[in-house]
Amino acid sequence: MGLFTGKNQFPVDGRTVLITGASLGMGRSVARLLAQKGANVVIVARNIQRLEEALKYITTSPPPPKPPASSPKPRPGTAILPPT
């Protein structure tokens, strides 16, 4: 348990990711999500028409929502560290 909860511990911004089966389903969704997070995504599929549709889907997706501008207040005895 807890495998998919919490903060993303693997930043993908600027990394290159190869996704096979990216024309439909989970592969297409993951490719879109990684592209939104700043990854350089290489998609591979067997059907060229579906691949082109997936490329359009991925490249025309809106950027992910930004976190609220307000900073959280630390609880007593804790500190918020700047991102590294």
Short mmCIF file of N, CA, C and O in Angstrom, two decimals:
data_model
loop_
_atom_site.label_atom_id
_atom_site.label_comp_id
_atom_site.label_asym_id
_atom_site.label_seq_id
_atom_site.Cartn_x
_atom_site.Cartn_y
_atom_site.Cartn_z
N MET A 1 0.84 -1.18 0.00
CA MET A 1 0.00 0.00 0.00
C MET A 1 0.88 1.23 0.00
O MET A 1 2.01 1.19 0.40
N GLY A 2 0.33 2.32 -0.46
CA GLY A 2 1.07 3.56 -0.46
C GLY A 2 1.96 3.73 -1.67
O GLY A 2 2.69 4.70 -1.77
N LEU A 3 1.92 2.79 -2.60
CA LEU A 3 2.79 2.86 -3.77
C LEU A 3 2.46 4.05 -4.66
O LEU A 3 3.34 4.69 -5.20
N PHE A 4 1.18 4.36 -4.79
CA PHE A 4 0.77 5.44 -5.70
C PHE A 4 0.31 6.68 -4.97
O PHE A 4 -0.36 7.52 -5.53
N THR A 5 0.65 6.82 -3.73
CA THR A 5 0.24 7.99 -2.97
C THR A 5 1.43 8.89 -2.71
O THR A 5 2.57 8.48 -2.81
N GLY A 6 1.13 10.11 -2.39
CA GLY A 6 2.19 11.03 -2.03
C GLY A 6 2.77 11.77 -3.22
O GLY A 6 2.31 11.68 -4.34
N LYS A 7 3.83 12.49 -2.94
CA LYS A 7 4.49 13.32 -3.93
C LYS A 7 5.26 12.48 -4.95
O LYS A 7 5.80 11.43 -4.62
N ASN A 8 5.31 12.96 -6.18
CA ASN A 8 6.08 12.29 -7.23
C ASN A 8 7.56 12.36 -6.86
O ASN A 8 8.13 13.43 -6.78
N GLN A 9 8.18 11.22 -6.69
CA GLN A 9 9.59 11.18 -6.31
C GLN A 9 10.51 11.03 -7.51
O GLN A 9 11.70 10.89 -7.36
N PHE A 10 9.95 11.00 -8.72
CA PHE A 10 10.75 10.84 -9.92
C PHE A 10 10.44 11.99 -10.88
O PHE A 10 9.55 11.90 -11.71
N PRO A 11 11.14 13.11 -10.76
CA PRO A 11 10.88 14.24 -11.65
C PRO A 11 11.25 13.89 -13.09
O PRO A 11 12.30 13.27 -13.34
N VAL A 12 10.40 14.23 -14.03
CA VAL A 12 10.63 13.87 -15.43
C VAL A 12 10.94 15.09 -16.30
O VAL A 12 11.19 14.93 -17.50
N ASP A 13 10.94 16.27 -15.73
CA ASP A 13 11.18 17.48 -16.51
C ASP A 13 12.54 17.41 -17.21
O ASP A 13 13.57 17.22 -16.57
N GLY A 14 12.52 17.48 -18.54
CA GLY A 14 13.75 17.44 -19.32
C GLY A 14 14.27 16.05 -19.63
O GLY A 14 15.22 15.90 -20.39
N ARG A 15 13.67 15.02 -19.08
CA ARG A 15 14.10 13.65 -19.37
C ARG A 15 13.40 13.14 -20.61
O ARG A 15 12.32 13.59 -20.97
N THR A 16 14.00 12.16 -21.28
CA THR A 16 13.39 11.55 -22.45
C THR A 16 12.79 10.21 -22.05
O THR A 16 13.45 9.40 -21.41
N VAL A 17 11.51 10.02 -22.44
CA VAL A 17 10.77 8.82 -22.07
C VAL A 17 10.24 8.17 -23.35
O VAL A 17 9.65 8.84 -24.18
N LEU A 18 10.46 6.88 -23.51
CA LEU A 18 9.95 6.11 -24.64
C LEU A 18 8.73 5.33 -24.18
O LEU A 18 8.79 4.58 -23.21
N ILE A 19 7.61 5.52 -24.91
CA ILE A 19 6.38 4.81 -24.57
C ILE A 19 5.92 4.02 -25.77
O ILE A 19 5.64 4.58 -26.83
N THR A 20 5.84 2.70 -25.60
CA THR A 20 5.32 1.85 -26.67
C THR A 20 3.82 1.66 -26.42
O THR A 20 3.35 1.76 -25.30
N GLY A 21 3.09 1.41 -27.50
CA GLY A 21 1.64 1.26 -27.37
C GLY A 21 0.99 2.57 -27.01
O GLY A 21 0.00 2.61 -26.28
N ALA A 22 1.51 3.66 -27.54
CA ALA A 22 1.05 4.99 -27.14
C ALA A 22 -0.11 5.52 -27.96
O ALA A 22 -0.51 6.66 -27.78
N SER A 23 -0.67 4.71 -28.86
CA SER A 23 -1.75 5.23 -29.68
C SER A 23 -3.11 5.15 -29.01
O SER A 23 -4.05 5.84 -29.40
N LEU A 24 -3.26 4.32 -27.99
CA LEU A 24 -4.55 4.15 -27.31
C LEU A 24 -4.37 3.91 -25.82
O LEU A 24 -3.28 3.56 -25.36
N GLY A 25 -5.43 4.09 -25.10
CA GLY A 25 -5.51 3.68 -23.71
C GLY A 25 -4.48 4.28 -22.78
O GLY A 25 -4.18 5.46 -22.82
N MET A 26 -3.94 3.39 -21.95
CA MET A 26 -3.03 3.83 -20.90
C MET A 26 -1.74 4.43 -21.46
O MET A 26 -1.23 5.42 -20.93
N GLY A 27 -1.22 3.86 -22.54
CA GLY A 27 0.00 4.41 -23.13
C GLY A 27 -0.18 5.85 -23.58
O GLY A 27 0.68 6.70 -23.34
N ARG A 28 -1.31 6.13 -24.21
CA ARG A 28 -1.59 7.50 -24.68
C ARG A 28 -1.77 8.44 -23.50
O ARG A 28 -1.25 9.56 -23.49
N SER A 29 -2.47 7.99 -22.47
CA SER A 29 -2.70 8.83 -21.28
C SER A 29 -1.40 9.12 -20.54
O SER A 29 -1.16 10.25 -20.11
N VAL A 30 -0.55 8.11 -20.41
CA VAL A 30 0.73 8.31 -19.72
C VAL A 30 1.61 9.25 -20.53
O VAL A 30 2.29 10.12 -19.96
N ALA A 31 1.61 9.09 -21.85
CA ALA A 31 2.41 9.98 -22.69
C ALA A 31 1.97 11.43 -22.52
O ALA A 31 2.80 12.34 -22.42
N ARG A 32 0.67 11.65 -22.46
CA ARG A 32 0.15 13.01 -22.29
C ARG A 32 0.55 13.57 -20.93
O ARG A 32 1.01 14.71 -20.83
N LEU A 33 0.41 12.77 -19.90
CA LEU A 33 0.75 13.22 -18.55
C LEU A 33 2.23 13.56 -18.44
O LEU A 33 2.61 14.60 -17.89
N LEU A 34 3.09 12.70 -18.97
CA LEU A 34 4.53 12.96 -18.92
C LEU A 34 4.90 14.20 -19.72
O LEU A 34 5.76 14.97 -19.31
N ALA A 35 4.27 14.39 -20.88
CA ALA A 35 4.54 15.59 -21.68
C ALA A 35 4.13 16.84 -20.91
O ALA A 35 4.83 17.86 -20.94
N GLN A 36 3.00 16.78 -20.21
CA GLN A 36 2.55 17.92 -19.41
C GLN A 36 3.53 18.22 -18.29
O GLN A 36 3.68 19.37 -17.90
N LYS A 37 4.20 17.19 -17.80
CA LYS A 37 5.16 17.38 -16.71
C LYS A 37 6.54 17.79 -17.21
O LYS A 37 7.48 17.88 -16.44
N GLY A 38 6.69 17.97 -18.53
CA GLY A 38 7.94 18.48 -19.08
C GLY A 38 8.88 17.45 -19.65
O GLY A 38 10.02 17.77 -20.00
N ALA A 39 8.44 16.20 -19.77
CA ALA A 39 9.31 15.17 -20.34
C ALA A 39 9.33 15.27 -21.86
O ALA A 39 8.37 15.72 -22.48
N ASN A 40 10.42 14.84 -22.45
CA ASN A 40 10.51 14.67 -23.91
C ASN A 40 9.99 13.27 -24.18
O ASN A 40 10.62 12.29 -23.80
N VAL A 41 8.83 13.17 -24.81
CA VAL A 41 8.16 11.88 -24.97
C VAL A 41 8.32 11.37 -26.40
O VAL A 41 8.05 12.09 -27.35
N VAL A 42 8.77 10.13 -26.51
CA VAL A 42 8.87 9.43 -27.80
C VAL A 42 7.77 8.37 -27.77
O VAL A 42 7.76 7.51 -26.89
N ILE A 43 6.83 8.46 -28.75
CA ILE A 43 5.74 7.49 -28.75
C ILE A 43 5.89 6.54 -29.93
O ILE A 43 6.32 6.93 -31.01
N VAL A 44 5.53 5.28 -29.70
CA VAL A 44 5.64 4.24 -30.71
C VAL A 44 4.32 3.48 -30.73
O VAL A 44 3.74 3.18 -29.69
N ALA A 45 3.84 3.18 -31.96
CA ALA A 45 2.62 2.39 -32.11
C ALA A 45 2.67 1.66 -33.44
O ALA A 45 3.45 2.01 -34.33
N ARG A 46 1.81 0.64 -33.60
CA ARG A 46 1.79 -0.13 -34.84
C ARG A 46 0.99 0.54 -35.95
O ARG A 46 1.27 0.35 -37.12
N ASN A 47 -0.02 1.32 -35.58
CA ASN A 47 -0.91 1.93 -36.55
C ASN A 47 -0.55 3.41 -36.73
O ASN A 47 -0.65 4.19 -35.78
N ILE A 48 -0.15 3.79 -37.93
CA ILE A 48 0.32 5.16 -38.17
C ILE A 48 -0.80 6.17 -37.97
O ILE A 48 -0.58 7.24 -37.40
N GLN A 49 -2.00 5.86 -38.43
CA GLN A 49 -3.11 6.80 -38.29
C GLN A 49 -3.41 7.06 -36.81
O GLN A 49 -3.57 8.22 -36.40
N ARG A 50 -3.47 6.01 -36.01
CA ARG A 50 -3.71 6.18 -34.57
C ARG A 50 -2.55 6.90 -33.90
O ARG A 50 -2.74 7.67 -32.96
N LEU A 51 -1.34 6.65 -34.38
CA LEU A 51 -0.16 7.32 -33.84
C LEU A 51 -0.25 8.83 -34.07
O LEU A 51 0.01 9.63 -33.18
N GLU A 52 -0.67 9.21 -35.27
CA GLU A 52 -0.83 10.64 -35.58
C GLU A 52 -1.93 11.27 -34.74
O GLU A 52 -1.81 12.40 -34.28
N GLU A 53 -3.03 10.52 -34.52
CA GLU A 53 -4.11 11.03 -33.66
C GLU A 53 -3.62 11.19 -32.22
O GLU A 53 -3.94 12.17 -31.55
N ALA A 54 -2.84 10.23 -31.76
CA ALA A 54 -2.29 10.32 -30.40
C ALA A 54 -1.33 11.49 -30.28
O ALA A 54 -1.34 12.20 -29.26
N LEU A 55 -0.53 11.72 -31.28
CA LEU A 55 0.40 12.86 -31.28
C LEU A 55 -0.37 14.17 -31.16
O LEU A 55 -0.01 15.05 -30.37
N LYS A 56 -1.46 14.29 -31.90
CA LYS A 56 -2.29 15.49 -31.82
C LYS A 56 -2.90 15.62 -30.43
O LYS A 56 -2.92 16.70 -29.85
N TYR A 57 -3.40 14.51 -29.88
CA TYR A 57 -3.99 14.51 -28.54
C TYR A 57 -2.98 14.95 -27.49
O TYR A 57 -3.29 15.73 -26.59
N ILE A 58 -1.76 14.45 -27.61
CA ILE A 58 -0.73 14.76 -26.61
C ILE A 58 -0.26 16.20 -26.73
O ILE A 58 -0.10 16.90 -25.72
N THR A 59 -0.04 16.67 -27.95
CA THR A 59 0.53 18.01 -28.13
C THR A 59 -0.48 19.13 -27.94
O THR A 59 -0.09 20.27 -27.69
N THR A 60 -1.78 18.84 -28.05
CA THR A 60 -2.79 19.89 -27.88
C THR A 60 -3.40 19.88 -26.49
O THR A 60 -4.34 20.60 -26.23
N SER A 61 -2.87 19.07 -25.60
CA SER A 61 -3.43 19.00 -24.25
C SER A 61 -3.09 20.26 -23.48
O SER A 61 -2.01 20.82 -23.62
N PRO A 62 -4.02 20.70 -22.63
CA PRO A 62 -3.73 21.89 -21.83
C PRO A 62 -2.68 21.56 -20.76
O PRO A 62 -2.56 20.41 -20.34
N PRO A 63 -1.94 22.56 -20.32
CA PRO A 63 -0.95 22.31 -19.27
C PRO A 63 -1.67 21.95 -17.97
O PRO A 63 -2.82 22.32 -17.75
N PRO A 64 -0.99 21.22 -17.09
CA PRO A 64 -1.62 20.86 -15.81
C PRO A 64 -1.87 22.11 -14.97
O PRO A 64 -1.17 23.11 -15.12
N PRO A 65 -2.86 22.06 -14.08
CA PRO A 65 -3.12 23.23 -13.23
C PRO A 65 -1.95 23.49 -12.30
O PRO A 65 -1.28 22.57 -11.84
N LYS A 66 -1.71 24.76 -12.06
CA LYS A 66 -0.61 25.15 -11.17
C LYS A 66 -1.10 25.12 -9.72
O LYS A 66 -2.27 25.36 -9.46
N PRO A 67 -0.21 24.85 -8.79
CA PRO A 67 -0.61 24.84 -7.38
C PRO A 67 -1.01 26.26 -6.95
O PRO A 67 -0.60 27.24 -7.57
N PRO A 68 -1.79 26.37 -5.89
CA PRO A 68 -2.20 27.70 -5.41
C PRO A 68 -0.99 28.56 -5.05
O PRO A 68 0.05 28.06 -4.64
N ALA A 69 -1.16 29.86 -5.24
CA ALA A 69 -0.07 30.80 -4.99
C ALA A 69 0.24 30.96 -3.50
O ALA A 69 1.35 31.32 -3.14
N SER A 70 -0.73 30.71 -2.65
CA SER A 70 -0.50 30.90 -1.22
C SER A 70 0.42 29.80 -0.69
O SER A 70 0.33 28.65 -1.06
N SER A 71 1.32 30.19 0.15
CA SER A 71 2.26 29.24 0.75
C SER A 71 1.65 28.63 1.99
O SER A 71 1.01 29.34 2.78
N PRO A 72 1.84 27.34 2.19
CA PRO A 72 1.32 26.74 3.43
C PRO A 72 2.12 27.23 4.62
O PRO A 72 3.30 27.55 4.52
N LYS A 73 1.45 27.32 5.74
CA LYS A 73 2.13 27.75 6.97
C LYS A 73 2.62 26.51 7.71
O LYS A 73 1.88 25.56 7.89
N PRO A 74 3.88 26.51 8.11
CA PRO A 74 4.40 25.34 8.83
C PRO A 74 3.77 25.22 10.22
O PRO A 74 3.42 26.22 10.84
N ARG A 75 3.62 23.99 10.64
CA ARG A 75 3.14 23.75 12.00
C ARG A 75 4.27 24.07 12.97
O ARG A 75 5.46 24.05 12.57
N PRO A 76 3.95 24.35 14.18
CA PRO A 76 5.02 24.64 15.15
C PRO A 76 6.01 23.48 15.23
O PRO A 76 5.63 22.31 15.24
N GLY A 77 7.28 23.81 15.21
CA GLY A 77 8.33 22.81 15.31
C GLY A 77 8.72 22.21 13.97
O GLY A 77 9.51 21.29 13.91
N THR A 78 8.14 22.72 12.85
CA THR A 78 8.49 22.22 11.52
C THR A 78 8.90 23.39 10.63
O THR A 78 8.71 24.55 10.99
N ALA A 79 9.48 23.07 9.49
CA ALA A 79 9.90 24.09 8.54
C ALA A 79 9.59 23.61 7.15
O ALA A 79 9.59 22.40 6.88
N ILE A 80 9.31 24.53 6.24
CA ILE A 80 9.10 24.19 4.84
C ILE A 80 10.38 24.51 4.08
O ILE A 80 10.83 25.65 4.08
N LEU A 81 10.96 23.51 3.49
CA LEU A 81 12.22 23.69 2.78
C LEU A 81 11.94 24.05 1.32
O LEU A 81 10.98 23.56 0.72
N PRO A 82 12.78 24.87 0.72
CA PRO A 82 12.60 25.21 -0.69
C PRO A 82 12.89 23.99 -1.56
O PRO A 82 13.67 23.12 -1.17
N PRO A 83 12.23 23.91 -2.75
CA PRO A 83 12.52 22.76 -3.64
C PRO A 83 13.96 22.77 -4.09
O PRO A 83 14.58 23.82 -4.23
N THR A 84 14.50 21.58 -4.32
CA THR A 84 15.90 21.47 -4.76
C THR A 84 15.98 21.20 -6.23
O THR A 84 15.09 20.77 -6.86
#
